[in-house]
Amino acid sequence: MSRITGVRGMNDISPTESATWHFVEATAREVLRCYGYREMRPPLVERTELFRRSVGEATDIVEKEMYTFADRNGDSLSLRPECTASCVRAAVEHGWLRAGGQRIWTIGPMFRYERPQKGRYRQFHQLDVEALGFSGPDVDAELILICARLFARLGLGRLRLQLNSLGSRSSQARYRDALVRYFAHHRDRLDEDSERRLATNPLRILDSKDPAMQELIDCAPRITDFLDDESAAHLQGLTDMLDRAGTSWTLNARLVRGLDYYTGPVFEWQTEELGAQNAVCGGGRYDHLIEDIGGSGAPATGFAMGLERIVALLEQQSLAPPPPCPDAYLVAVGGEAQREAHRLAETLRDRVDSLSLTVDAAGGSFRTKLKRADRSGARYALILGDAEVRDARVGVKALRDESEQRSMRQSALAEFLRG
Ligand code: HAM
């Protein structure tokens, strides 16, 4: 039979890698608890209209990267390419904001039909954090400080914070006009994609990776020269707070982000260690999205972190924890011993808190079974033969040092393993 393989760009997380994922997830969970954020879990599938209206019709994500399908009713649904829209949809739908601002987070897979390469996948995972209903720069600062604390707890250094402001909608409109005038004047130097974006989404031209266009982009008008007083003051308030908290940042007037809902400050954490896919986290303020999705207007801000990229950095910097090993590995030899093994194992699990005990399940000789015990990484092999069953005893062999195998009463084993 031919072998069925996984879908391109959608990866398996192996039993060896999952310890690193657990480490990242547990650390994130703990850091977010420290800041008073609460977890929510939106579905993976939403109405396509949600992403059209939030992420934006003229973005790469909506134009060419969504997994969109009609369900059996004919409704157009999409696998979520991101989950800010879902968090906002849920908050509006369930009236969460009636109780005041909401600090929420969620974690899980997102789907984008991008060209897969190192660090860029079609199914990838984000830690997504959203602060809904807060207007001040203090909450933007809080989100950035959460990222910094999470990186520090994971042991990750060398990440750079890039900041920009996309300004209010009126600042953005004035900037857009200036950009269109500028790029239209240099139309002959635009590549095909940028030519198209000139009509649909001129800000995205700034994000072009085409080397031939870099000089043109470098000389383009800068958003920071178009900010109205309020947007400029908001950015200033944010940078002041970051300075006081000792978090360094760089202003990057070319940082435009790939989603249309942003207004005000936006940011990205970048690394030089992952090649082209250098953004490990991105976010910003989106003060109109709640209203655009049908809620009564409220400001909001948030970020999402790409977990594959965080895991890759941990592995690259040798910070990934080793895969967990069982404390003990039970080897049963003989018919009666094999029938008895699970009873003994269950008793031990009842009596020793958080004991990790593997019961050997494959056949083979005693020697083979002991080899498997050793390969499991367990500290002890517990050896149960028919004679041990008869005498209510068990053999205990230390696998990580040279000490002698000994025989022990089964009733003493729990105490021994606890020690
Ligand atoms: P984003 O910049 O599209 O923002 O994604 C955030 C992060 O997800 C990126 O910095 C990157 O680490 C990771 N990422 C994105 N696409 C891929 C991919 N194809 N493969 C692997 N990792 C990827 C958002 O999604 C916004 N919803 C963030 C946000 C939340 N803004 C406000 N609240």
CSV table of C-alpha atoms and ligand atoms in Angstrom, one decimal:
chain,number,residue,atom,x,y,z
A,1,MET,CA,0.0,0.0,0.0
A,2,SER,CA,1.3,3.5,-0.7
A,3,ARG,CA,2.2,5.5,2.4
A,4,ILE,CA,0.0,8.4,3.4
A,5,THR,CA,2.0,11.5,4.4
A,6,GLY,CA,1.1,14.6,6.3
A,7,VAL,CA,0.0,17.8,4.5
A,8,ARG,CA,2.8,20.1,3.3
A,9,GLY,CA,3.6,22.9,5.8
A,10,MET,CA,1.7,21.1,8.6
A,11,ASN,CA,4.0,19.6,11.1
A,12,ASP,CA,3.9,16.8,13.7
A,13,ILE,CA,5.3,17.7,17.1
A,14,SER,CA,7.2,14.6,18.1
A,15,PRO,CA,7.2,13.0,21.6
A,16,THR,CA,10.8,14.3,21.9
A,17,GLU,CA,9.9,17.9,21.0
A,18,SER,CA,6.8,18.1,23.1
A,19,ALA,CA,8.7,18.8,26.3
A,20,THR,CA,9.9,22.1,24.8
A,21,TRP,CA,6.4,23.0,23.9
A,22,HIS,CA,5.2,22.2,27.4
A,23,PHE,CA,8.0,24.4,28.8
A,24,VAL,CA,6.9,27.3,26.6
A,25,GLU,CA,3.2,26.9,27.3
A,26,ALA,CA,3.7,26.4,31.0
A,27,THR,CA,5.9,29.4,31.3
A,28,ALA,CA,3.5,31.6,29.2
A,29,ARG,CA,0.6,30.4,31.4
A,30,GLU,CA,2.4,31.4,34.5
A,31,VAL,CA,3.6,34.8,33.2
A,32,LEU,CA,0.1,35.7,32.1
A,33,ARG,CA,-1.3,34.6,35.4
A,34,CYS,CA,1.1,37.1,37.0
A,35,TYR,CA,-0.4,39.9,35.0
A,36,GLY,CA,-4.0,38.9,35.6
A,37,TYR,CA,-4.8,37.7,32.1
A,38,ARG,CA,-7.4,34.8,31.7
A,39,GLU,CA,-7.5,32.1,29.1
A,40,MET,CA,-10.2,31.8,26.6
A,41,ARG,CA,-10.6,29.2,23.8
A,42,PRO,CA,-12.3,30.3,20.6
A,43,PRO,CA,-13.0,27.7,17.8
A,44,LEU,CA,-10.7,27.0,14.9
A,45,VAL,CA,-13.3,27.8,12.3
A,46,GLU,CA,-15.1,31.1,11.9
A,47,ARG,CA,-17.3,32.7,9.2
A,48,THR,CA,-15.1,33.9,6.4
A,49,GLU,CA,-16.7,37.3,6.7
A,50,LEU,CA,-15.1,37.8,10.1
A,51,PHE,CA,-11.6,37.8,8.6
A,52,ARG,CA,-12.6,39.8,5.6
A,53,ARG,CA,-13.9,42.6,7.8
A,54,SER,CA,-11.0,42.5,10.4
A,55,VAL,CA,-7.8,41.3,8.8
A,56,GLY,CA,-8.9,43.1,5.6
A,57,GLU,CA,-9.9,42.3,2.1
A,58,ALA,CA,-6.7,43.6,0.6
A,59,THR,CA,-4.2,41.7,2.7
A,60,ASP,CA,-2.2,38.7,1.6
A,61,ILE,CA,-3.8,36.7,4.4
A,62,VAL,CA,-7.4,37.2,3.1
A,63,GLU,CA,-6.5,37.5,-0.6
A,64,LYS,CA,-4.4,34.4,-0.9
A,65,GLU,CA,-3.7,32.5,2.3
A,66,MET,CA,-7.0,31.4,3.9
A,67,TYR,CA,-8.3,27.9,4.0
A,68,THR,CA,-11.8,28.7,3.0
A,69,PHE,CA,-14.6,26.2,2.2
A,70,ALA,CA,-18.3,26.0,2.1
A,71,ASP,CA,-19.9,23.8,4.7
A,72,ARG,CA,-22.8,21.6,4.0
A,73,ASN,CA,-25.2,24.5,4.4
A,74,GLY,CA,-23.3,26.5,1.8
A,75,ASP,CA,-22.0,29.0,4.5
A,76,SER,CA,-18.5,30.2,3.7
A,77,LEU,CA,-16.2,29.3,6.6
A,78,SER,CA,-12.4,29.6,7.1
A,79,LEU,CA,-9.8,28.0,9.3
A,80,ARG,CA,-8.6,30.9,11.4
A,81,PRO,CA,-5.4,32.6,10.0
A,82,GLU,CA,-5.0,34.5,13.3
A,83,CYS,CA,-7.3,34.8,16.4
A,84,THR,CA,-7.5,38.5,17.4
A,85,ALA,CA,-10.7,38.6,15.3
A,86,SER,CA,-12.1,35.5,17.1
A,87,CYS,CA,-11.3,37.0,20.5
A,88,VAL,CA,-13.1,40.2,19.6
A,89,ARG,CA,-16.0,38.4,18.0
A,90,ALA,CA,-16.4,36.3,21.2
A,91,ALA,CA,-16.2,39.4,23.5
A,92,VAL,CA,-18.8,41.2,21.5
A,93,GLU,CA,-21.1,38.2,21.0
A,94,HIS,CA,-21.1,37.4,24.8
A,95,GLY,CA,-21.1,40.9,26.1
A,96,TRP,CA,-17.8,40.4,28.1
A,97,LEU,CA,-17.0,44.1,27.8
A,98,ARG,CA,-20.1,45.1,29.7
A,99,ALA,CA,-18.2,44.1,32.8
A,100,GLY,CA,-15.3,46.5,31.8
A,101,GLY,CA,-12.0,45.9,30.2
A,102,GLN,CA,-11.0,42.3,29.5
A,103,ARG,CA,-7.4,40.9,29.6
A,104,ILE,CA,-7.5,37.6,27.8
A,105,TRP,CA,-5.2,35.1,26.1
A,106,THR,CA,-5.5,32.0,24.0
A,107,ILE,CA,-3.1,29.5,22.4
A,108,GLY,CA,-3.4,27.2,19.5
A,109,PRO,CA,-3.0,26.5,15.8
A,110,MET,CA,-3.6,29.0,13.0
A,111,PHE,CA,-3.7,28.3,9.3
A,112,ARG,CA,-2.2,30.2,6.4
A,113,TYR,CA,-1.6,28.9,2.9
A,114,GLU,CA,1.9,30.4,2.7
A,115,ARG,CA,4.9,29.0,0.9
A,116,PRO,CA,6.4,26.8,3.6
A,117,GLN,CA,10.1,27.3,4.6
A,118,LYS,CA,12.1,27.2,7.8
A,119,GLY,CA,10.0,29.1,10.4
A,120,ARG,CA,7.0,29.5,8.1
A,121,TYR,CA,4.3,26.9,8.0
A,122,ARG,CA,0.8,26.4,6.9
A,123,GLN,CA,-0.3,25.3,10.3
A,124,PHE,CA,1.5,27.1,13.1
A,125,HIS,CA,0.8,28.0,16.7
A,126,GLN,CA,0.4,31.3,18.4
A,127,LEU,CA,0.2,32.5,21.9
A,128,ASP,CA,-2.3,35.4,21.5
A,129,VAL,CA,-2.8,38.0,24.2
A,130,GLU,CA,-5.5,40.7,24.0
A,131,ALA,CA,-6.4,43.6,26.2
A,132,LEU,CA,-9.9,44.8,25.2
A,133,GLY,CA,-11.5,48.0,26.3
A,134,PHE,CA,-8.3,49.9,27.4
A,135,SER,CA,-7.3,53.1,25.7
A,136,GLY,CA,-4.1,54.2,27.3
A,137,PRO,CA,-0.4,53.6,26.4
A,138,ASP,CA,0.0,51.9,29.8
A,139,VAL,CA,-1.7,48.8,28.5
A,140,ASP,CA,0.4,48.8,25.3
A,141,ALA,CA,3.4,49.0,27.6
A,142,GLU,CA,2.0,46.2,29.8
A,143,LEU,CA,1.8,43.9,26.7
A,144,ILE,CA,5.3,44.6,25.7
A,145,LEU,CA,6.5,44.0,29.3
A,146,ILE,CA,4.7,40.6,29.3
A,147,CYS,CA,6.7,39.6,26.2
A,148,ALA,CA,9.9,40.8,27.8
A,149,ARG,CA,9.2,38.8,31.0
A,150,LEU,CA,8.2,35.7,29.0
A,151,PHE,CA,11.4,35.8,27.0
A,152,ALA,CA,13.5,36.3,30.1
A,153,ARG,CA,11.8,33.4,31.9
A,154,LEU,CA,12.4,31.2,28.9
A,155,GLY,CA,16.1,32.3,29.0
A,156,LEU,CA,15.9,33.9,25.5
A,157,GLY,CA,18.1,36.9,25.1
A,158,ARG,CA,19.1,38.9,22.0
A,159,LEU,CA,15.6,39.8,20.9
A,160,ARG,CA,15.1,43.3,19.5
A,161,LEU,CA,11.9,45.3,20.0
A,162,GLN,CA,10.9,47.4,17.0
A,163,LEU,CA,8.2,50.0,17.4
A,164,ASN,CA,6.2,52.2,15.1
A,165,SER,CA,2.8,54.0,15.2
A,166,LEU,CA,0.3,53.7,12.4
A,167,GLY,CA,-1.6,56.6,13.8
A,168,SER,CA,-5.3,57.3,13.9
A,169,ARG,CA,-7.5,56.5,10.9
A,170,SER,CA,-7.2,60.2,9.8
A,171,SER,CA,-3.4,60.1,10.1
A,172,GLN,CA,-3.4,56.9,8.1
A,173,ALA,CA,-5.6,58.4,5.4
A,174,ARG,CA,-3.2,61.4,5.0
A,175,TYR,CA,-0.2,59.1,4.9
A,176,ARG,CA,-1.8,56.8,2.4
A,177,ASP,CA,-2.5,59.7,0.1
A,178,ALA,CA,1.2,60.8,0.4
A,179,LEU,CA,2.4,57.3,-0.3
A,180,VAL,CA,0.2,56.8,-3.3
A,181,ARG,CA,1.4,60.1,-4.8
A,182,TYR,CA,5.0,59.2,-4.1
A,183,PHE,CA,4.8,55.6,-5.5
A,184,ALA,CA,2.6,56.7,-8.5
A,185,HIS,CA,5.3,59.2,-9.4
A,186,HIS,CA,7.8,56.3,-9.5
A,187,ARG,CA,5.5,53.8,-11.0
A,188,ASP,CA,8.1,52.5,-13.5
A,189,ARG,CA,10.2,51.3,-10.6
A,190,LEU,CA,7.4,49.3,-8.9
A,191,ASP,CA,7.4,45.5,-9.1
A,192,GLU,CA,4.2,43.7,-10.2
A,193,ASP,CA,3.0,43.1,-6.6
A,194,SER,CA,3.6,46.7,-5.5
A,195,GLU,CA,1.9,48.0,-8.6
A,196,ARG,CA,-1.2,46.0,-7.6
A,197,ARG,CA,-0.9,47.2,-4.0
A,198,LEU,CA,-0.7,50.8,-5.0
A,199,ALA,CA,-4.4,50.6,-5.7
A,200,THR,CA,-5.4,48.2,-2.9
A,201,ASN,CA,-3.1,48.6,0.0
A,202,PRO,CA,-0.2,51.0,-0.5
A,203,LEU,CA,1.2,50.6,3.0
A,204,ARG,CA,2.1,47.1,2.2
A,205,ILE,CA,4.5,48.2,-0.5
A,206,LEU,CA,6.8,49.2,2.4
A,207,ASP,CA,6.9,45.6,3.3
A,208,SER,CA,8.2,44.5,-0.1
A,209,LYS,CA,11.2,42.2,0.1
A,210,ASP,CA,12.2,42.9,-3.5
A,211,PRO,CA,15.9,44.2,-3.3
A,212,ALA,CA,15.4,46.3,-6.4
A,213,MET,CA,12.8,48.3,-4.6
A,214,GLN,CA,14.6,49.0,-1.3
A,215,GLU,CA,16.1,52.4,-2.3
A,216,LEU,CA,12.7,53.6,-3.5
A,217,ILE,CA,11.1,52.4,-0.2
A,218,ASP,CA,13.9,54.0,1.9
A,219,CYS,CA,13.1,57.4,0.4
A,220,ALA,CA,9.3,57.1,0.7
A,221,PRO,CA,7.4,59.4,3.1
A,222,ARG,CA,7.4,58.2,6.8
A,223,ILE,CA,4.3,57.6,8.8
A,224,THR,CA,5.9,59.2,11.8
A,225,ASP,CA,5.7,62.6,9.9
A,226,PHE,CA,2.0,62.2,9.5
A,227,LEU,CA,0.9,61.4,13.0
A,228,ASP,CA,-1.7,63.7,14.6
A,229,ASP,CA,-1.0,65.1,18.0
A,230,GLU,CA,-3.0,62.4,19.9
A,231,SER,CA,-1.2,59.5,18.1
A,232,ALA,CA,2.2,61.1,18.6
A,233,ALA,CA,1.4,61.6,22.3
A,234,HIS,CA,0.3,58.0,22.7
A,235,LEU,CA,3.5,56.7,21.2
A,236,GLN,CA,5.5,59.1,23.4
A,237,GLY,CA,3.6,57.9,26.5
A,238,LEU,CA,4.4,54.3,25.5
A,239,THR,CA,8.1,54.8,24.9
A,240,ASP,CA,8.4,56.8,28.2
A,241,MET,CA,7.0,53.8,30.1
A,242,LEU,CA,9.2,51.4,28.3
A,243,ASP,CA,12.3,53.5,29.1
A,244,ARG,CA,11.3,53.7,32.8
A,245,ALA,CA,10.8,49.9,32.9
A,246,GLY,CA,14.3,49.5,31.3
A,247,THR,CA,13.0,47.8,28.1
A,248,SER,CA,15.0,49.0,25.0
A,249,TRP,CA,13.2,49.6,21.7
A,250,THR,CA,14.0,50.9,18.3
A,251,LEU,CA,11.7,53.1,16.2
A,252,ASN,CA,11.2,51.6,12.8
A,253,ALA,CA,9.0,53.8,10.6
A,254,ARG,CA,8.8,51.0,8.0
A,255,LEU,CA,7.1,48.6,10.3
A,256,VAL,CA,3.6,48.3,8.8
A,257,ARG,CA,2.3,44.8,9.8
A,258,GLY,CA,0.3,42.5,7.5
A,259,LEU,CA,-3.2,43.0,9.0
A,260,ASP,CA,-5.4,46.0,8.3
A,261,TYR,CA,-7.0,46.5,11.7
A,262,TYR,CA,-4.1,48.4,13.4
A,263,THR,CA,-4.3,52.0,14.4
A,264,GLY,CA,-1.8,53.6,16.8
A,265,PRO,CA,1.4,51.8,18.1
A,266,VAL,CA,2.5,48.5,16.5
A,267,PHE,CA,5.5,46.4,17.5
A,268,GLU,CA,7.5,43.4,16.5
A,269,TRP,CA,10.1,41.4,18.4
A,270,GLN,CA,12.7,40.2,16.0
A,271,THR,CA,15.7,37.9,16.1
A,272,GLU,CA,18.8,37.6,13.9
A,273,GLU,CA,19.0,33.9,14.5
A,274,LEU,CA,16.2,32.4,12.4
A,275,GLY,CA,17.0,33.7,8.9
A,276,ALA,CA,14.3,35.3,6.8
A,277,GLN,CA,11.5,34.5,9.3
A,278,ASN,CA,12.8,37.0,11.9
A,279,ALA,CA,9.6,38.1,13.6
A,280,VAL,CA,8.9,36.0,16.7
A,281,CYS,CA,6.0,38.2,17.9
A,282,GLY,CA,3.9,41.0,16.5
A,283,GLY,CA,1.1,43.1,17.7
A,284,GLY,CA,-0.3,46.6,18.2
A,285,ARG,CA,-3.4,48.7,18.9
A,286,TYR,CA,-6.6,48.2,17.0
A,287,ASP,CA,-9.1,50.8,18.3
A,288,HIS,CA,-11.8,50.3,15.7
A,289,LEU,CA,-12.0,46.5,15.4
A,290,ILE,CA,-14.6,46.0,18.1
A,291,GLU,CA,-16.9,48.5,16.4
A,292,ASP,CA,-16.1,47.1,12.9
A,293,ILE,CA,-17.2,43.6,14.1
A,294,GLY,CA,-20.5,45.0,15.4
A,295,GLY,CA,-19.8,45.9,19.0
A,296,SER,CA,-20.2,49.2,20.6
A,297,GLY,CA,-16.9,51.1,20.0
A,298,ALA,CA,-14.1,50.3,22.5
A,299,PRO,CA,-10.3,50.5,22.2
A,300,ALA,CA,-8.1,47.4,22.2
A,301,THR,CA,-4.6,46.2,21.8
A,302,GLY,CA,-2.8,42.9,21.7
A,303,PHE,CA,0.0,40.7,20.3
A,304,ALA,CA,0.7,37.1,19.1
A,305,MET,CA,3.8,35.1,19.4
A,306,GLY,CA,4.8,32.4,16.9
A,307,LEU,CA,5.5,29.3,19.0
A,308,GLU,CA,7.4,27.4,16.3
A,309,ARG,CA,9.9,30.2,16.2
A,310,ILE,CA,10.2,30.4,20.0
A,311,VAL,CA,10.8,26.6,20.1
A,312,ALA,CA,13.4,26.9,17.3
A,313,LEU,CA,15.2,29.6,19.2
A,314,LEU,CA,15.2,27.5,22.4
A,315,GLU,CA,16.6,24.6,20.5
A,316,GLN,CA,19.2,26.6,18.7
A,317,GLN,CA,20.4,28.2,22.0
A,318,SER,CA,20.4,24.8,23.7
A,319,LEU,CA,17.7,26.0,26.1
A,320,ALA,CA,15.2,23.2,25.3
A,321,PRO,CA,14.6,21.0,28.3
A,322,PRO,CA,15.4,17.3,28.0
A,323,PRO,CA,12.4,15.0,27.3
A,324,PRO,CA,11.0,13.7,30.6
A,325,CYS,CA,11.9,10.1,31.7
A,326,PRO,CA,9.9,7.8,33.9
A,327,ASP,CA,11.0,7.4,37.5
A,328,ALA,CA,10.8,3.7,37.3
A,329,TYR,CA,10.2,0.9,34.7
A,330,LEU,CA,8.5,-2.3,35.7
A,331,VAL,CA,9.7,-5.5,34.1
A,332,ALA,CA,7.6,-8.6,34.6
A,333,VAL,CA,9.1,-12.0,33.8
A,334,GLY,CA,6.8,-15.1,33.9
A,335,GLY,CA,3.1,-15.6,33.4
A,336,GLU,CA,2.0,-14.9,37.0
A,337,ALA,CA,4.3,-11.8,37.2
A,338,GLN,CA,2.8,-10.4,34.0
A,339,ARG,CA,-0.7,-10.8,35.3
A,340,GLU,CA,0.3,-9.1,38.5
A,341,ALA,CA,2.3,-6.3,37.1
A,342,HIS,CA,-0.5,-3.8,36.6
A,343,ARG,CA,-1.9,-4.4,40.0
A,344,LEU,CA,1.4,-3.5,41.6
A,345,ALA,CA,1.9,-0.5,39.3
A,346,GLU,CA,-1.6,0.9,40.1
A,347,THR,CA,-0.9,0.5,43.9
A,348,LEU,CA,2.4,2.4,43.5
A,349,ARG,CA,0.7,5.2,41.4
A,350,ASP,CA,-1.9,5.4,44.1
A,351,ARG,CA,0.7,5.7,46.9
A,352,VAL,CA,3.4,7.9,45.3
A,353,ASP,CA,2.4,11.4,44.2
A,354,SER,CA,3.3,12.2,40.6
A,355,LEU,CA,5.2,8.9,40.2
A,356,SER,CA,6.0,8.2,36.5
A,357,LEU,CA,6.1,4.5,36.1
A,358,THR,CA,6.2,2.6,32.8
A,359,VAL,CA,5.1,-1.0,32.7
A,360,ASP,CA,7.1,-3.0,30.1
A,361,ALA,CA,4.6,-4.1,27.4
A,362,ALA,CA,6.5,-5.9,24.7
A,363,GLY,CA,7.8,-9.4,24.7
A,364,GLY,CA,11.4,-10.7,24.5
A,365,SER,CA,13.9,-12.1,26.9
A,366,PHE,CA,14.7,-10.7,30.4
A,367,ARG,CA,17.8,-9.1,28.9
A,368,THR,CA,15.8,-7.4,26.1
A,369,LYS,CA,13.3,-6.1,28.7
A,370,LEU,CA,16.1,-4.7,30.8
A,371,LYS,CA,17.6,-3.0,27.8
A,372,ARG,CA,14.2,-1.3,27.2
A,373,ALA,CA,14.2,-0.2,30.8
A,374,ASP,CA,17.6,1.3,30.4
A,375,ARG,CA,16.6,3.1,27.1
A,376,SER,CA,13.5,4.6,28.8
A,377,GLY,CA,15.8,6.8,30.9
A,378,ALA,CA,14.2,5.5,34.1
A,379,ARG,CA,16.2,5.7,37.3
A,380,TYR,CA,15.1,2.3,38.5
A,381,ALA,CA,14.1,-1.0,36.9
A,382,LEU,CA,11.5,-2.8,39.1
A,383,ILE,CA,11.9,-6.5,38.4
A,384,LEU,CA,9.0,-8.8,39.1
A,385,GLY,CA,9.3,-12.6,38.6
A,386,ASP,CA,6.9,-15.3,39.6
A,387,ALA,CA,9.0,-16.0,42.7
A,388,GLU,CA,8.7,-12.3,43.7
A,389,VAL,CA,5.0,-12.4,43.2
A,390,ARG,CA,4.8,-15.5,45.5
A,391,ASP,CA,6.9,-13.7,48.2
A,392,ALA,CA,5.3,-10.2,47.8
A,393,ARG,CA,8.8,-8.9,46.9
A,394,VAL,CA,10.3,-7.0,44.0
A,395,GLY,CA,13.8,-6.6,42.6
A,396,VAL,CA,15.1,-3.0,42.4
A,397,LYS,CA,17.9,-2.3,40.0
A,398,ALA,CA,19.4,1.2,39.9
A,399,LEU,CA,19.9,2.1,36.2
A,400,ARG,CA,21.9,5.3,36.5
A,401,ASP,CA,24.6,4.1,39.0
A,402,GLU,CA,26.5,1.0,39.7
A,403,SER,CA,24.8,0.0,42.9
A,404,GLU,CA,23.9,-3.6,43.4
A,405,GLN,CA,20.4,-4.9,42.6
A,406,ARG,CA,18.5,-5.6,45.7
A,407,SER,CA,15.3,-7.3,46.7
A,408,MET,CA,12.6,-5.4,48.6
A,409,ARG,CA,9.2,-6.0,50.1
A,410,GLN,CA,6.5,-4.7,47.8
A,411,SER,CA,5.0,-2.9,50.8
A,412,ALA,CA,8.3,-0.9,51.3
A,413,LEU,CA,8.5,0.1,47.6
A,414,ALA,CA,6.3,3.2,47.8
A,415,GLU,CA,8.3,4.6,50.6
A,416,PHE,CA,11.6,3.9,48.7
A,417,LEU,CA,10.3,5.6,45.5
A,418,ARG,CA,9.0,8.6,47.4
A,419,GLY,CA,12.5,9.1,48.9
B,1,HAM,P1,1.2,38.2,12.8
B,1,HAM,O1,2.3,39.2,12.8
B,1,HAM,O2,0.5,37.9,11.5
B,1,HAM,O3,0.1,38.9,13.8
B,1,HAM,O4,1.6,36.9,13.5
B,1,HAM,C1,2.2,36.9,14.8
B,1,HAM,C2,3.4,36.0,14.8
B,1,HAM,O5,2.9,34.7,14.4
B,1,HAM,C3,4.5,36.3,13.9
B,1,HAM,O6,5.4,37.3,14.5
B,1,HAM,C4,5.2,35.0,13.7
B,1,HAM,O7,6.1,34.7,14.8
B,1,HAM,C5,4.0,34.0,13.8
B,1,HAM,N1,3.6,33.6,12.4
B,1,HAM,C6,2.9,34.2,11.6
B,1,HAM,N2,2.7,33.5,10.4
B,1,HAM,C7,3.4,32.3,10.6
B,1,HAM,C8,3.7,31.2,9.8
B,1,HAM,N3,3.1,31.0,8.6
B,1,HAM,N4,4.5,30.2,10.3
B,1,HAM,C9,5.0,30.3,11.5
B,1,HAM,N5,4.8,31.4,12.4
B,1,HAM,C10,4.0,32.4,11.9
B,1,HAM,C11,-1.1,38.4,14.1
B,1,HAM,O8,-1.4,37.2,13.8
B,1,HAM,C12,-2.0,39.3,15.0
B,1,HAM,N6,-3.2,38.6,15.2
B,1,HAM,C13,-1.2,39.7,16.2
B,1,HAM,C14,-2.1,40.5,17.1
B,1,HAM,C15,-2.8,40.1,18.2
B,1,HAM,N7,-2.3,41.8,17.0
B,1,HAM,C16,-3.1,42.2,17.9
B,1,HAM,N8,-3.4,41.2,18.7
